[in-house]
């Protein structure tokens, strides 16, 4: 009897362990190293906020960002900013490639996360949750809201 | 005759020397302070300041904002919209830093004004503009009004803007717009253009250069 229990137990353990690893791989993988993430505090009347950060790809494969989302906003997009015909244009980026061993910076006057129509208010010291989708994988972070001086 | 040839050659050399000297002297003369273009870092000074025709807008306190409002002080004007997430708030922060630098330099702030003109009057109501500008600095002025008046003023100032289609899900629309800061002199004329990207230190330096030259 005892000899039979041990393999069953081991099997159960390995199933639990593999489940744990899989769930980890699906939810908590940190594909990108994200640095200096923040969102500038905006006047309370403003419903649209910006997010900036450095995206570092330590892997040897390009990482393609396919979407961004936040529960605190109706909609979130990645935008580029370009001067065209004498005007600053914001262009939605449906995908954003972070090259292998490379880096992409989202910064003022350039690429940014655009948080559209806030569902709650944010002030200096608060955090904005953000999930970055990379195909089937995703990565979450929170951007501290900072007042610019 | 060899001597004659030598004299001729010497004459040519002297002529060349004299003419090149004259050329450089003339060049230097052109660069002399009187005629020289002001040495600014980024500001593009108009060869001749541009007088504006009158316009009728409102400031964030519901008072008339017109050509007269630009008189007797220097104005730094920026055109944008409150739902702009990047270029507008960043420019307002630069203006705030510029304002602080001016006060540190003991420049009379009563003789300078910061004006934010909305090119999205449909959404930017006076009440909203008031909250917006005073968040950055209670001295700043928010301006809005009838679309036709905004159109008239922006055309004369060569400020461009355009609306993108509203997003179906959120109803939000983007307004593309020029990003230069305009400097108007105390005679209410467009005096110089400060192109982006904006930096408070550079704007302060250029502003002081232009202002002191204007006053002399
Ligand atoms: Cu944007």
Coordinates of C-alpha atoms and ligand atoms in Angstrom, one line a residue:
Chain A
X1 CA 0.0 0.0 0.0
X2 CA 2.6 2.5 1.0
X3 CA 4.6 1.9 -2.1
X4 CA 1.5 3.0 -4.1
X5 CA 0.9 6.2 -2.2
X6 CA 4.3 7.7 -2.8
X7 CA 4.1 7.7 -6.6
X8 CA 0.6 9.2 -6.5
X9 CA 1.7 11.9 -4.1
X10 CA 4.7 12.7 -6.3
X11 CA 2.4 12.8 -9.3
X12 CA 0.1 15.2 -7.5
X13 CA 3.0 17.3 -6.4
X14 CA 4.4 17.5 -9.9
X15 CA 1.0 18.5 -11.3
X16 CA 0.7 21.3 -8.7
X17 CA 4.2 22.4 -9.4
X18 CA 3.8 22.5 -13.1
X19 CA 0.5 24.4 -12.7
X20 CA 2.3 26.9 -10.6
X21 CA 5.1 27.3 -13.1
X22 CA 2.7 27.7 -16.0
X23 CA 0.5 30.2 -14.3
X24 CA 3.7 32.1 -13.4
X25 CA 4.8 32.0 -17.0
X26 CA 1.5 33.4 -18.2
X27 CA 1.0 36.2 -15.7
X28 CA 4.2 37.3 -14.0
X29 CA 6.9 37.0 -16.6
X30 CA 8.9 40.1 -16.9
X31 CA 9.8 40.1 -20.5
X32 CA 10.6 43.8 -20.6
X33 CA 12.7 45.6 -18.0
X34 CA 10.7 48.8 -17.4
X35 CA 12.5 51.7 -15.9
X36 CA 11.6 55.3 -14.9
X37 CA 7.9 54.8 -15.4
X38 CA 5.7 57.8 -14.4
X39 CA 2.7 59.8 -15.3
X40 CA 2.8 63.6 -14.9
X41 CA 0.1 64.9 -12.6
X42 CA -2.4 66.9 -14.7
X43 CA -5.0 69.5 -13.7
X44 CA -7.9 67.8 -12.1
X45 CA -10.2 68.8 -15.0
X46 CA -8.2 66.9 -17.5
X47 CA -9.5 63.5 -18.4
X48 CA -6.6 62.4 -20.5
X49 CA -3.2 61.5 -19.0
X50 CA 0.2 60.6 -20.4
X51 CA 2.6 57.9 -19.3
X52 CA 6.3 57.7 -19.9
X53 CA 8.9 55.0 -19.3
X54 CA 12.0 53.2 -20.7
X55 CA 11.3 49.8 -22.2
X56 CA 14.4 47.5 -22.2
X57 CA 14.4 44.2 -24.0
X58 CA 17.1 42.0 -22.4
X59 CA 16.2 39.0 -24.6
X60 CA 17.7 38.1 -28.0
X61 CA 14.4 38.3 -29.7
X62 CA 12.3 41.4 -30.7
X63 CA 9.4 42.0 -28.3
X64 CA 6.2 43.3 -30.0
X65 CA 3.8 45.2 -27.8
X66 CA 0.3 44.6 -29.1
X67 CA -1.8 46.6 -26.7
X68 CA -2.0 48.4 -23.4
X69 CA -4.9 48.7 -20.9
X70 CA -5.8 50.0 -17.5
X71 CA -8.9 49.4 -15.4
X72 CA -8.9 53.1 -14.4
X73 CA -9.4 54.4 -17.9
X74 CA -11.9 53.9 -20.7
X75 CA -9.2 53.2 -23.2
X76 CA -5.4 53.2 -23.4
X77 CA -3.2 53.6 -26.5
X78 CA 0.4 54.1 -27.4
X79 CA 1.0 57.2 -29.5
X80 CA 3.9 58.6 -31.4
X81 CA 4.3 62.4 -31.7
X82 CA 5.5 63.8 -35.0
X83 CA 5.7 67.3 -36.5
X84 CA 3.8 67.2 -39.8
X85 CA 2.6 70.1 -41.9
X86 CA 3.6 72.5 -39.1
X87 CA 1.5 70.7 -36.5
X88 CA 2.3 68.2 -33.8
X89 CA 0.4 65.0 -34.7
X90 CA -0.3 62.1 -32.4
X91 CA -0.4 58.8 -34.2
X92 CA -1.8 55.7 -32.6
X93 CA 0.7 52.8 -32.7
X94 CA -1.1 49.5 -33.0
X95 CA 2.1 47.7 -32.3
X96 CA 5.4 48.8 -30.8
X97 CA 8.6 46.8 -31.3
X98 CA 11.2 46.8 -28.6
X99 CA 14.3 45.4 -30.5
X100 CA 16.3 42.4 -29.2
X101 CA 18.9 43.7 -26.6
X102 CA 17.5 47.1 -27.4
X103 CA 15.4 49.8 -25.8
X104 CA 12.6 52.2 -26.6
X105 CA 11.9 55.3 -24.6
X106 CA 8.5 56.8 -24.1
X107 CA 9.2 60.4 -23.2
X108 CA 7.7 63.9 -23.3
X109 CA 7.3 65.2 -26.9
X110 CA 7.7 61.7 -28.3
X111 CA 6.2 58.3 -27.9
X112 CA 3.8 58.0 -24.9
X113 CA 1.1 56.0 -23.3
X114 CA -2.2 57.9 -23.7
X115 CA -4.7 57.2 -20.9
X116 CA -8.1 58.2 -22.3
X117 CA -11.1 59.2 -20.1
X118 CA -10.1 58.6 -16.5
X119 CA -12.6 56.7 -14.3
X120 CA -11.2 58.1 -11.1
X121 CA -9.0 61.0 -10.1
X122 CA -5.2 60.9 -9.8
X123 CA -2.9 63.2 -7.9
X124 CA 0.8 63.3 -7.0
X125 CA 1.7 60.1 -5.2
X126 CA -1.1 57.9 -6.7
X127 CA -0.4 55.0 -9.0
X128 CA -1.9 54.1 -12.4
X129 CA -2.1 50.4 -13.1
X130 CA -1.0 49.5 -16.6
X131 CA -0.9 46.1 -18.4
X132 CA 1.2 45.7 -21.5
X133 CA 0.1 43.0 -23.8
X134 CA 2.7 41.2 -25.9
X135 CA 0.7 38.7 -28.0
X136 CA -0.4 36.0 -25.6
X137 CA 1.9 37.3 -22.8
X138 CA 1.4 40.3 -20.6
X139 CA 3.2 42.3 -18.0
X140 CA 1.8 44.6 -15.4
X141 CA 3.2 47.6 -13.7
X142 CA 2.0 50.7 -11.9
X143 CA 3.1 54.2 -12.8
X144 CA 3.6 56.7 -10.0
X145 CA 1.8 60.0 -10.6
X146 CA 4.3 62.8 -10.2
X147 CA 3.8 66.6 -10.1
X148 CA 6.2 68.4 -12.3
X149 CA 7.9 71.5 -11.0
Chain B
X1 CA 60.7 94.2 -70.1
X2 CA 61.1 92.2 -66.8
X3 CA 60.8 95.2 -64.5
X4 CA 57.6 96.3 -66.2
X5 CA 56.2 92.8 -65.8
X6 CA 57.1 92.8 -62.1
X7 CA 55.4 96.1 -61.5
X8 CA 52.3 94.8 -63.3
X9 CA 52.3 91.8 -61.1
X10 CA 52.8 93.8 -58.0
X11 CA 50.0 96.0 -59.0
X12 CA 47.7 93.0 -59.4
X13 CA 48.7 91.6 -56.0
X14 CA 48.1 95.0 -54.3
X15 CA 44.7 95.3 -56.0
X16 CA 43.8 91.8 -54.8
X17 CA 44.9 92.6 -51.3
X18 CA 43.0 95.9 -51.2
X19 CA 39.8 94.4 -52.6
X20 CA 39.9 91.5 -50.2
X21 CA 40.5 93.9 -47.3
X22 CA 37.6 96.0 -48.5
X23 CA 35.4 92.8 -48.8
X24 CA 36.2 91.7 -45.2
X25 CA 35.8 95.3 -43.9
X26 CA 32.4 95.4 -45.5
X27 CA 31.5 92.0 -44.1
X28 CA 32.5 93.1 -40.6
X29 CA 30.6 96.3 -41.0
X30 CA 27.5 94.2 -41.9
X31 CA 28.1 92.2 -38.7
X32 CA 28.4 95.3 -36.6
X33 CA 25.9 95.5 -33.7
X34 CA 23.6 97.9 -35.5
X35 CA 22.8 95.7 -38.4
X36 CA 23.5 92.3 -36.9
X37 CA 20.6 89.9 -36.3
X38 CA 20.1 89.5 -32.5
X39 CA 22.1 86.6 -31.1
X40 CA 19.3 84.4 -29.8
X41 CA 19.5 80.7 -29.1
X42 CA 16.3 79.5 -30.6
X43 CA 14.0 82.6 -31.1
X44 CA 13.3 83.5 -34.7
X45 CA 12.8 87.3 -34.7
X46 CA 10.5 88.7 -37.4
X47 CA 12.4 91.1 -39.7
X48 CA 9.5 93.4 -39.1
X49 CA 7.1 93.0 -36.1
X50 CA 3.6 92.1 -37.3
X51 CA 0.6 94.2 -36.2
X52 CA -2.5 92.2 -35.7
X53 CA -6.0 93.2 -36.7
X54 CA -8.4 93.4 -33.7
X55 CA -10.0 90.2 -32.4
X56 CA -12.7 89.5 -29.8
X57 CA -12.1 86.7 -27.4
X58 CA -12.7 86.0 -23.7
X59 CA -10.2 85.3 -20.9
X60 CA -10.8 82.7 -18.2
X61 CA -12.5 85.3 -16.0
X62 CA -15.1 86.1 -18.6
X63 CA -13.5 89.4 -19.5
X64 CA -12.8 90.6 -23.0
X65 CA -9.5 89.6 -24.4
X66 CA -8.6 91.5 -27.5
X67 CA -5.7 93.4 -29.1
X68 CA -5.8 95.9 -26.2
X69 CA -5.1 93.1 -23.8
X70 CA -1.8 92.5 -25.5
X71 CA -0.6 96.1 -25.0
X72 CA 2.0 97.5 -22.6
X73 CA 3.4 94.1 -21.7
X74 CA 5.3 91.3 -23.3
X75 CA 3.1 88.3 -24.0
X76 CA 4.1 84.7 -24.5
X77 CA 1.2 82.9 -26.2
X78 CA 0.7 79.2 -26.7
X79 CA -2.2 77.5 -28.6
X80 CA -3.5 74.2 -27.6
X81 CA -6.4 72.4 -25.8
X82 CA -6.9 71.1 -22.3
X83 CA -7.3 67.5 -23.3
X84 CA -3.9 67.4 -24.9
X85 CA -1.8 64.9 -22.8
X86 CA 1.7 65.8 -23.8
X87 CA 2.8 68.9 -25.6
X88 CA 0.4 71.3 -23.9
X89 CA 0.9 70.4 -20.3
X90 CA 4.7 70.1 -20.9
X91 CA 4.7 73.6 -22.4
X92 CA 2.7 74.9 -19.5
X93 CA 5.3 73.4 -17.1
X94 CA 8.0 75.2 -19.1
X95 CA 6.1 78.4 -18.8
X96 CA 5.8 77.9 -15.1
X97 CA 9.6 77.4 -14.9
X98 CA 10.1 80.5 -17.1
X99 CA 7.9 82.5 -14.8
X100 CA 9.9 81.4 -11.8
X101 CA 13.2 82.3 -13.5
X102 CA 11.9 85.8 -14.3
X103 CA 11.0 86.4 -10.7
X104 CA 14.4 85.2 -9.6
X105 CA 15.9 87.7 -12.0
X106 CA 13.8 90.4 -10.5
X107 CA 12.0 91.1 -13.7
X108 CA 8.7 92.9 -13.2
X109 CA 6.1 90.2 -13.7
X110 CA 3.4 92.9 -14.2
X111 CA 5.1 93.6 -17.6
X112 CA 4.8 90.0 -18.8
X113 CA 1.9 87.7 -19.4
X114 CA 1.5 84.0 -20.3
X115 CA -1.5 83.3 -22.5
X116 CA -2.9 79.9 -23.3
X117 CA -5.4 80.1 -26.2
X118 CA -7.7 77.1 -26.8
X119 CA -8.1 75.9 -30.3
X120 CA -10.8 73.6 -29.1
X121 CA -13.5 76.0 -27.8
X122 CA -16.2 73.4 -28.2
X123 CA -14.8 71.4 -25.3
X124 CA -12.7 74.1 -23.5
X125 CA -15.3 76.1 -21.7
X126 CA -14.3 79.2 -19.7
X127 CA -14.8 77.3 -16.4
X128 CA -12.6 74.5 -17.6
X129 CA -9.9 76.8 -18.9
X130 CA -9.9 78.6 -15.5
X131 CA -9.2 75.4 -13.6
X132 CA -6.7 74.4 -16.2
X133 CA -4.4 77.5 -16.3
X134 CA -4.7 78.2 -12.6
X135 CA -3.4 74.7 -11.9
X136 CA -0.1 75.7 -13.4
X137 CA 0.0 79.3 -12.2
X138 CA -2.7 81.6 -11.0
X139 CA -1.2 84.5 -13.0
X140 CA -1.6 82.6 -16.3
X141 CA -4.4 83.6 -18.6
X142 CA -6.6 81.2 -20.4
X143 CA -8.3 82.4 -23.6
X144 CA -11.2 81.1 -25.6
X145 CA -14.2 82.4 -27.6
X146 CA -16.0 82.0 -30.9
X147 CA -14.4 79.7 -33.4
X148 CA -14.5 82.4 -36.1
X149 CA -12.5 84.8 -33.8
X150 CA -10.0 82.1 -33.0
X151 CA -9.6 81.3 -36.7
X152 CA -8.9 84.9 -37.5
X153 CA -6.3 85.3 -34.8
X154 CA -4.5 82.0 -35.5
X155 CA -4.4 82.8 -39.2
X156 CA -2.6 86.1 -38.7
X157 CA -0.2 84.4 -36.3
X158 CA 0.3 81.4 -38.6
X159 CA -0.8 78.9 -36.0
X160 CA -2.3 75.8 -37.5
X161 CA -4.7 73.2 -36.0
X162 CA -6.9 70.4 -37.1
X163 CA -9.4 68.0 -35.6
X164 CA -9.2 64.2 -35.9
X165 CA -12.2 62.0 -36.1
X166 CA -13.7 61.2 -32.7
X167 CA -13.0 57.7 -31.4
X168 CA -16.1 55.6 -31.6
X169 CA -15.7 54.0 -28.2
X170 CA -14.7 57.0 -26.1
X171 CA -15.9 60.0 -28.1
X172 CA -12.5 61.5 -27.5
X173 CA -10.9 63.4 -30.4
X174 CA -7.3 64.6 -30.9
X175 CA -6.5 68.1 -32.0
X176 CA -3.3 68.4 -33.9
X177 CA -1.8 71.9 -33.5
X178 CA 1.3 74.0 -33.9
X179 CA 3.6 73.9 -31.0
X180 CA 5.6 77.2 -31.2
X181 CA 5.4 79.8 -28.4
X182 CA 4.8 83.3 -29.8
X183 CA 6.4 86.3 -28.3
X184 CA 4.4 89.5 -28.7
X185 CA 5.9 92.9 -27.9
X186 CA 4.3 95.7 -25.8
X187 CA 2.9 97.2 -29.0
X188 CA 0.8 94.1 -29.4
X189 CA 2.8 93.0 -32.4
X190 CA 4.1 89.5 -33.1
X191 CA 7.8 89.9 -32.5
X192 CA 9.4 86.5 -32.4
X193 CA 8.7 82.7 -32.6
X194 CA 10.0 80.2 -30.2
X195 CA 10.0 76.8 -31.9
X196 CA 9.7 73.5 -30.0
X197 CA 11.1 71.6 -28.1
X198 CA 10.8 74.2 -25.4
X199 CA 13.3 74.8 -22.6
X200 CA 12.7 77.3 -19.8
X201 CA 16.4 78.3 -19.6
X202 CA 16.7 79.0 -23.3
X203 CA 13.4 80.9 -23.4
X204 CA 14.4 83.0 -20.5
X205 CA 17.8 83.9 -22.1
X206 CA 16.2 84.7 -25.5
X207 CA 13.4 86.7 -23.9
X208 CA 15.9 88.9 -22.0
X209 CA 18.0 89.4 -25.1
X210 CA 15.0 90.4 -27.2
X211 CA 13.5 92.6 -24.4
X212 CA 16.6 94.5 -23.6
X213 CA 17.3 95.1 -27.3
X214 CA 13.8 96.4 -27.8
X215 CA 14.0 98.7 -24.9
X216 CA 17.3 100.3 -26.1
Ligands
LIG1 CU1 -1.4 61.0 -27.4

